[in-house]
XYZ file of C-alpha atoms in Angstrom:
458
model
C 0.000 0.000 0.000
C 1.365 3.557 -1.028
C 1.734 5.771 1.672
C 2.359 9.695 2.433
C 5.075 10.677 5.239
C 6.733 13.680 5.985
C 9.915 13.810 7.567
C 10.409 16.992 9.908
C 14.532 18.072 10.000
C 14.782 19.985 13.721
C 18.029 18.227 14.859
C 20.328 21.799 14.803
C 21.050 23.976 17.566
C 20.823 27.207 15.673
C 23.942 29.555 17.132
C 22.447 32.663 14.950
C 20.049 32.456 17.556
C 22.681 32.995 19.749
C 20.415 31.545 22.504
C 19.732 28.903 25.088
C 16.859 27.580 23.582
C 17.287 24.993 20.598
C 16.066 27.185 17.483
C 12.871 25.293 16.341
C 11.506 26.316 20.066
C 11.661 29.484 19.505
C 8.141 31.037 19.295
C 6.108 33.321 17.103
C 2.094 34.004 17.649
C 1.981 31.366 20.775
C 3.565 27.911 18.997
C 7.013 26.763 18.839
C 8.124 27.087 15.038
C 8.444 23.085 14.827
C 4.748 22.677 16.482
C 3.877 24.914 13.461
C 5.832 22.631 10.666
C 4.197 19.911 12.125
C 0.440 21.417 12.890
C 0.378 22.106 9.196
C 1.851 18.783 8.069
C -1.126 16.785 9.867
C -3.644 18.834 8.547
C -2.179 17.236 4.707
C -3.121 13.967 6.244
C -0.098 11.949 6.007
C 0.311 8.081 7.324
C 3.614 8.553 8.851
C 5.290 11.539 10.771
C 8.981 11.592 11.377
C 10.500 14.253 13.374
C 14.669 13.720 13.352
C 15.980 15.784 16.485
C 19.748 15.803 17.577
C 20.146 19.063 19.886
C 17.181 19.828 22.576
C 16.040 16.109 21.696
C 13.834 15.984 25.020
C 12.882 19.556 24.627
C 11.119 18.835 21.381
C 9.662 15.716 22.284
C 8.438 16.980 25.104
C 6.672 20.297 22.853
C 5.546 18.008 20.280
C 4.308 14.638 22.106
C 2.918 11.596 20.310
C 1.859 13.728 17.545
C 4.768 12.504 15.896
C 7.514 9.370 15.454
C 11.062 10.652 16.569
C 14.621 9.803 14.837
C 17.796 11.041 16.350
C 21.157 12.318 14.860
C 23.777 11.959 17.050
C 25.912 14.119 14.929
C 25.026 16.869 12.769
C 26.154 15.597 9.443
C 24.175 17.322 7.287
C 20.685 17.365 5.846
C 21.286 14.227 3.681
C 22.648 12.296 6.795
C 19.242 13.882 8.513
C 16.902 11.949 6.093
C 18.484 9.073 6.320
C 18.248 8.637 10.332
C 14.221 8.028 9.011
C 15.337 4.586 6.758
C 14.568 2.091 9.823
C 11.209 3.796 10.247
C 10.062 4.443 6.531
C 12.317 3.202 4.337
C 11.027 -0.273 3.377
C 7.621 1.627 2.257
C 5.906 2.357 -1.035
C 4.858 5.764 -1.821
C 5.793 9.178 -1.503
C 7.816 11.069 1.607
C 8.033 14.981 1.947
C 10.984 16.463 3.739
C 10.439 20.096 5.497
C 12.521 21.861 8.058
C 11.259 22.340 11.017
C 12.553 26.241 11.111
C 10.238 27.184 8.458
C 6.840 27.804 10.527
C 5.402 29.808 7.404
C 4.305 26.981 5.252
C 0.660 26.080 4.823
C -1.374 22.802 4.492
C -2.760 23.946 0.765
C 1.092 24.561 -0.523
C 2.024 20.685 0.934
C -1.190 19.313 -0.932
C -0.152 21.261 -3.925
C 3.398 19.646 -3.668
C 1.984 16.893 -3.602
C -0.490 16.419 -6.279
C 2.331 18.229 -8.702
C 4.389 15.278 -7.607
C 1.943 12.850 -8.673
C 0.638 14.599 -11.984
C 4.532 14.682 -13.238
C 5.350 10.830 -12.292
C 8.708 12.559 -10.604
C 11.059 10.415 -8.196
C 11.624 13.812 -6.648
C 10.099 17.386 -6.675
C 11.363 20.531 -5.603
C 9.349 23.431 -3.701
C 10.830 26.590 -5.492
C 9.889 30.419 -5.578
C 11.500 33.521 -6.553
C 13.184 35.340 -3.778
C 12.945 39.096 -4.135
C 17.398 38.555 -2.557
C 18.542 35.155 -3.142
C 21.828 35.192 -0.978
C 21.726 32.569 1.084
C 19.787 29.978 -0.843
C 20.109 27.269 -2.673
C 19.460 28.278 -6.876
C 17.847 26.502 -9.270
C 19.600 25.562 -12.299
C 17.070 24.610 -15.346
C 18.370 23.723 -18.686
C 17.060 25.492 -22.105
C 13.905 23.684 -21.411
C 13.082 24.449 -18.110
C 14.052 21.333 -16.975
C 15.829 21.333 -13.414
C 19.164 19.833 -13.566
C 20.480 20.691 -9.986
C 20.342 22.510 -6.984
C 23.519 24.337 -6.118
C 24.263 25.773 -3.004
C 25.316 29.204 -2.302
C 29.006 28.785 -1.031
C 29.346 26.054 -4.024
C 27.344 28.459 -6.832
C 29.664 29.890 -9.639
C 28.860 34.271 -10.066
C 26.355 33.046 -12.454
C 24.547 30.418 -10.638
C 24.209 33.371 -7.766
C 22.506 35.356 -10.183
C 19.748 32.916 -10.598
C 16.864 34.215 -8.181
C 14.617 31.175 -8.417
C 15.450 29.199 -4.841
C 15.040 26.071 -3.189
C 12.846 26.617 -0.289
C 13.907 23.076 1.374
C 11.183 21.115 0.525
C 10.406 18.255 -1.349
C 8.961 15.191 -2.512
C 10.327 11.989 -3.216
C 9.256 8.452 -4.014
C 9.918 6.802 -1.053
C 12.305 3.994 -2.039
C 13.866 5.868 -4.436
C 15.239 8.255 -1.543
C 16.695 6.502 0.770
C 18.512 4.192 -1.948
C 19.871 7.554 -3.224
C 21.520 8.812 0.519
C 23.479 5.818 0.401
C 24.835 7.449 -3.261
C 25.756 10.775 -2.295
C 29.109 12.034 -0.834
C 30.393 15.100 1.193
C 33.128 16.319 -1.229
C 31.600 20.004 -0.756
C 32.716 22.986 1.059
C 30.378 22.138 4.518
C 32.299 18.588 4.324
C 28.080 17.799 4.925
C 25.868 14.788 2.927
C 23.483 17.750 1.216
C 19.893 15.814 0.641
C 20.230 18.233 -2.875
C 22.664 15.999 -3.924
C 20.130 13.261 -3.701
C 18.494 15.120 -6.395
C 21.838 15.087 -8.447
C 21.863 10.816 -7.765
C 18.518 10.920 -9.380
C 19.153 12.877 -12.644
C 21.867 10.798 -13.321
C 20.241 7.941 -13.460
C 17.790 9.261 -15.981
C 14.926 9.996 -13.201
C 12.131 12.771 -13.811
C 12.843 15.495 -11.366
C 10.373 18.031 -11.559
C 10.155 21.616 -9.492
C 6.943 22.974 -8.369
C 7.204 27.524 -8.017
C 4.867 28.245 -5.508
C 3.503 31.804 -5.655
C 4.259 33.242 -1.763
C 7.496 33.543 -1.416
C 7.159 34.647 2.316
C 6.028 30.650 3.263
C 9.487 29.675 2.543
C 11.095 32.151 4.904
C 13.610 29.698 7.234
C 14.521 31.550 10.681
C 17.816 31.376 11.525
C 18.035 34.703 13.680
C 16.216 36.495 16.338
C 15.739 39.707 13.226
C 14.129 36.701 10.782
C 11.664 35.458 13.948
C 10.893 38.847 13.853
C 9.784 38.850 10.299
C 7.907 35.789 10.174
C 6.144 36.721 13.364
C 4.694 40.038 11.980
C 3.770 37.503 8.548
C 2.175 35.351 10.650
C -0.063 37.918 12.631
C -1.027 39.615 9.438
C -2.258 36.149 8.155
C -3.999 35.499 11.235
C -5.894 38.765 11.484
C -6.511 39.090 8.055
C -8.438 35.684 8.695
C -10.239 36.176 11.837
C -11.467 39.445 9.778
C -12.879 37.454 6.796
C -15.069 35.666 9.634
C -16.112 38.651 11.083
C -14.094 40.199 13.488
C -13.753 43.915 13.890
C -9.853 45.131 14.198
C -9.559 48.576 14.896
C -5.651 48.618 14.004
C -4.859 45.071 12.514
C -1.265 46.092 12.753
C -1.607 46.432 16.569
C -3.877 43.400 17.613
C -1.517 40.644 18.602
C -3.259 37.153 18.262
C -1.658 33.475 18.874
C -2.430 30.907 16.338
C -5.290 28.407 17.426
C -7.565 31.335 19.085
C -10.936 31.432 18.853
C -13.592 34.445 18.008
C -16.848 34.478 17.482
C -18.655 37.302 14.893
C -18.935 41.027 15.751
C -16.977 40.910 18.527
C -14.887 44.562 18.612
C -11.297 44.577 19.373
C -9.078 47.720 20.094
C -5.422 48.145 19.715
C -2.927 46.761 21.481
C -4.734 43.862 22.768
C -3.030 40.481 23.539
C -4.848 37.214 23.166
C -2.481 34.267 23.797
C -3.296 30.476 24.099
C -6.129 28.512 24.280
C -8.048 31.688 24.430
C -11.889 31.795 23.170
C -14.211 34.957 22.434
C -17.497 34.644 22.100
C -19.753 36.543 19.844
C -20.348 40.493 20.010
C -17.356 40.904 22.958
C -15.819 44.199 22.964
C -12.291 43.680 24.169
C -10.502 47.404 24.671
C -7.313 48.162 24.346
C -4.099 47.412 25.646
C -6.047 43.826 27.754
C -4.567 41.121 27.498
C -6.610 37.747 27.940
C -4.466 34.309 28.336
C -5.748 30.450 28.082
C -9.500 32.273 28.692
C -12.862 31.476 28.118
C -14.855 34.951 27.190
C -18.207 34.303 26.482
C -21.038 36.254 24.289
C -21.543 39.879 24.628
C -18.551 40.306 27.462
C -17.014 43.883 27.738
C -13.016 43.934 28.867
C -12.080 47.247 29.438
C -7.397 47.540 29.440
C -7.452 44.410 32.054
C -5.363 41.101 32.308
C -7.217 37.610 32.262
C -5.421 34.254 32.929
C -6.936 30.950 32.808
C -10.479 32.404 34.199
C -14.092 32.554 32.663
C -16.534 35.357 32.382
C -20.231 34.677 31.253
C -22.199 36.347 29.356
C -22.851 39.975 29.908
C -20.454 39.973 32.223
C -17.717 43.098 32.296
C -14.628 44.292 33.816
C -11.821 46.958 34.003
C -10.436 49.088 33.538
C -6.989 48.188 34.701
C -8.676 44.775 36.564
C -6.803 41.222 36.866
C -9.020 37.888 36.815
C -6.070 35.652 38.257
C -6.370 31.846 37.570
C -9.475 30.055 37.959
C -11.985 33.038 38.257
C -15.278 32.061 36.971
C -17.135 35.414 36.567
C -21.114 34.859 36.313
C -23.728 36.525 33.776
C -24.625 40.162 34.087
C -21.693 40.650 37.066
C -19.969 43.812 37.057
C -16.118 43.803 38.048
C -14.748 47.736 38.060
C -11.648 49.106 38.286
C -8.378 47.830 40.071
C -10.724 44.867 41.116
C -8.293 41.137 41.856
C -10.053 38.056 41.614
C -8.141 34.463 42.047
C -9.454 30.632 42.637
C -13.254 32.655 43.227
C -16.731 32.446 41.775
C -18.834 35.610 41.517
C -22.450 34.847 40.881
C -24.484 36.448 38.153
C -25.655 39.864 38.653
C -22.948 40.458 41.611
C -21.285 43.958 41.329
C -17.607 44.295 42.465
C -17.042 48.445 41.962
C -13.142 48.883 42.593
C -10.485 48.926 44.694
C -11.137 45.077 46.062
C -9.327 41.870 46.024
C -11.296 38.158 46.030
C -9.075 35.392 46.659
C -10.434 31.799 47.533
C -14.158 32.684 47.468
C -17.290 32.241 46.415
C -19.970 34.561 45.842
C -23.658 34.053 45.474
C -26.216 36.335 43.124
C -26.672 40.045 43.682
C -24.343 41.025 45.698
C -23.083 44.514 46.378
C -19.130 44.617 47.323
C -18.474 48.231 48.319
C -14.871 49.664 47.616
C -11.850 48.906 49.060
C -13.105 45.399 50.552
C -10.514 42.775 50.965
C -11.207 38.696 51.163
C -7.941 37.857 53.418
C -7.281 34.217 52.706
C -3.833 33.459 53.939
C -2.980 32.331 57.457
C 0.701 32.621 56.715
C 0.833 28.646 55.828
C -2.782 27.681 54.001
C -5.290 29.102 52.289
C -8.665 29.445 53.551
C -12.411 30.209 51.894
C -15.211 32.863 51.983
C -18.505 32.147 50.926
C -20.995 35.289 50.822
C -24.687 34.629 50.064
C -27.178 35.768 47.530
C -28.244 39.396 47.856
C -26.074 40.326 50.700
C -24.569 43.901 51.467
C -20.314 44.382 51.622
C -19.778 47.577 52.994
C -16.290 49.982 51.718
C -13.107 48.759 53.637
C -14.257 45.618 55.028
C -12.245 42.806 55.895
C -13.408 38.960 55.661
C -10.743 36.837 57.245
C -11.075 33.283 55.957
C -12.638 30.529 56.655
C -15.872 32.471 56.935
C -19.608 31.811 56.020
C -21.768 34.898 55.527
C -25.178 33.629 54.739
C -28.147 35.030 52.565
C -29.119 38.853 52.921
C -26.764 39.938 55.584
C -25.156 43.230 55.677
C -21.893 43.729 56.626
C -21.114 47.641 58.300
C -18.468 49.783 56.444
C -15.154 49.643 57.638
C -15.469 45.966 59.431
C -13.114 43.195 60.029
C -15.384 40.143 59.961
C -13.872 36.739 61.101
C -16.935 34.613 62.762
C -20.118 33.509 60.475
C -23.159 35.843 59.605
C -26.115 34.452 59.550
C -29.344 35.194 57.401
C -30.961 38.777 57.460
C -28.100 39.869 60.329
C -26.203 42.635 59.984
C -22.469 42.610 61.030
C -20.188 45.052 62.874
C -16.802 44.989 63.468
C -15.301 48.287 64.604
C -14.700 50.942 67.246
C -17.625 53.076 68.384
C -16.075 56.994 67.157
C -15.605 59.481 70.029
C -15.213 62.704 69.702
C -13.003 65.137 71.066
C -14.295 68.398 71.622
C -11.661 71.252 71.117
C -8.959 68.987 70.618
C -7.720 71.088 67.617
C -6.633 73.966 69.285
C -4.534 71.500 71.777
C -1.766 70.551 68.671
C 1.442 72.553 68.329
C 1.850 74.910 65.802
C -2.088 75.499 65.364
C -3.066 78.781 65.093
C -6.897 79.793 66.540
């Protein structure tokens, strides 16, 4: 039975990087660069995946998971010597194998099919995924004969002054048959200037033993772009967001500045939702429908449902329902589940806490650890204090009851349906149903005792 692999090269350390972190983790718009090779490879439906790592082995096993098989070269040998770590998985298969780099995060699904069904309609042993590059330096050229036909792929410290003056590139993909591939690698040689096995000498193997090799342009040149610095991560990060915006605007989105609205791949929106610039949504984030998010928020691994208002706040791993609102300049900490219709205002906290629908929360409060009922009014400046200096401890606050400005609620503490807590309280025991709770000294007043100060004049 024919098959369809892909093998992904992300075996190199990358020193351009001139980081810590192996190059194909770097990350632009929320994914590592291989987790975008390789998110785009599955969608083309392939039988087998082969990922060859060398460098940050673990690393990338550990970002991509069972998504994919794994090969490892020991020593970095070249591209050629890459490939064939992948023989003891794939190479006693019919059918055809891509090979992509796993630095190249710009590549689509429908420019892999296309590859693909060119490779098929020409009967090649090999095709080669070309464009025109606007500056060539750096790449590997082209070279056709009179007829168009490819004879080789020469690479840029090995092209004569005229073979750098070809601007059609190899963009480091291709197609082979299968068999045909790996019997090749054991062919070529590293008589070159890298002292490396090149795989586009495989392509070399194959012409000279009267193979069709055929070379398929695609029309984006941008796709191709490989990132071997942190000023080409850069690029194909602002590429990226431009593709994803432009998308999320064909389904109905409203950008206000496109070129400010910074998006990771894999978000959700739903329609007429409104956002401003500078906003930030990052993870497994989803919108719902007619949101207004304003600017400069930033909402991470969220769940914003339909008709939500976030005015310049921060959101992380929370929930808000449906009508629900906050900010500005707000923070829904992890696992905040904000209820329908509940209002959260200015400079308002909220961590591990439920706030039940129609529950207002004006400013100038923190809620740590709690759980709040329906209708409640929590006055400014109130504070849920739920550390004991060694555990955390929970409030729960009833439907419809009354939080008064500058109130305290040490935790663990049960305030019960309707109650009313007095301004300026530190409550600590239980309040039960319909009570009303004070905690604080009764004022006294001192007459005259202005004129008694120093320095006071009458």
């Amino acid at each position: 039975m024919a098959t369809k692999n892909t093998i992904i090269l992300a075996a190199g350390k990358g020193t351009r990087m001139k980081s810590k972190l192996y190059k194909v983790l770097h990350r632009l718009c929320g994914k590592t660069m291989v987790d975008h090779v390789l998110t785009q490879v599955q969608k083309a439906n392939m039988n087998n995946i082969v990922t060859v790592v060398g460098f940050g082995a673990d690393a990338v096993r550990e970002n991509l998971g069972n998504r994919t098989k794994y090969v490892v070269q020991e020593k970095q040998l070249g591209t050629g010597h890459a490939v064939l770590q992948a023989e003891k998985l794939l190479g006693d298969l019919d059918g055809m194998t891509m090979v992509v780099s796993g630095d190249t995060p710009l590549f689509t699904t429908k420019t892999f099919e296309n590859l693909f069904t060119y490779h098929q309609n020409k009967k090649a042993k090999a095709t080669i995924l070309t464009s025109k590059a606007p500056d060539p330096t750096g790449y590997g050229r082209i070279v056709r004969n009179d007829l168009g036909i490819v004879e080789k792929i020469v690479e840029q410290k090995d092209a004569t002054t005229e073979e750098q003056a070809i601007d059609e590139i190899n963009t480091g993909v291709y197609v082979f048959d299968n068999r045909s591939l790996f019997e090749a690698l054991h062919k070529i040689n590293n008589h070159n200037a890298q002292g490396e096995y090149y795989l586009t000498d495989v392509i070399e193997v194959l012409k000279q033993e009267g193979e069709t090799i055929a070379a398929y342009k695609m029309d984006d040149f941008n796709e191709s772009m490989g990132v071997n610095d942190r000023i080409a991560l850069a690029d194909a990060t602002r590429i990226m967001q431009e593709r994803i915006n432009r998308q999320h605007m064909a389904d109905g989105i409203s950008m206000i500045d496109p070129q400010r609205t910074y998006i990771d791949a894999g978000v959700k929106i739903g329609s007429d939702t409104v956002i401003e610039p500078g906003v930030q949504l990052k993870g497994n984030t989803v919108i719902g429908n007619d949101c207004y998010i304003g600017a400069n928020s930033e909402i991470r691994n969220s769940v914003i449902h339909d008709h939500v208002t976030v005015t310049s706040s921060l959101i992380e791993e929370s929930e808000m329902l449906d009508h629900s609102d906050i900010g500005p300049n707000s923070h829904l900490r992890p696992h905040a589940l904000i209820g329908k219709h509940v209002h959260l205002g200015n400079f308002v906290e909220v961590k591990k806490a439920s706030i039940g629908e129609g529950t207002k929360v004006g400013h100038l409060t923190y809620v740590g650890n709690a759980k709040l009922g329906k209708n409640i009014n929590v006055g400014c400046g109130v504070i849920f204090v739920n550390y004991d200096g060694a555990h955390k401890h929970e409030t729960t606050v009833g439907d419809d009851s009354f939080i008064g400005s500058n109130s305290n609620l040490i935790a663990p503490l049960d305030i019960q349906d309707h109650s009313f807590i007095a301004a300026g309280s530190t409550i600590n025991r239980p309040v039960n149903q319909y009570d009303m709770a004070i905690a604080r000294s009764r004022q006294t007043n001192k007459p005259g005792y202005f004129k008694k100060l120093p320095y006071q004049k009458d």
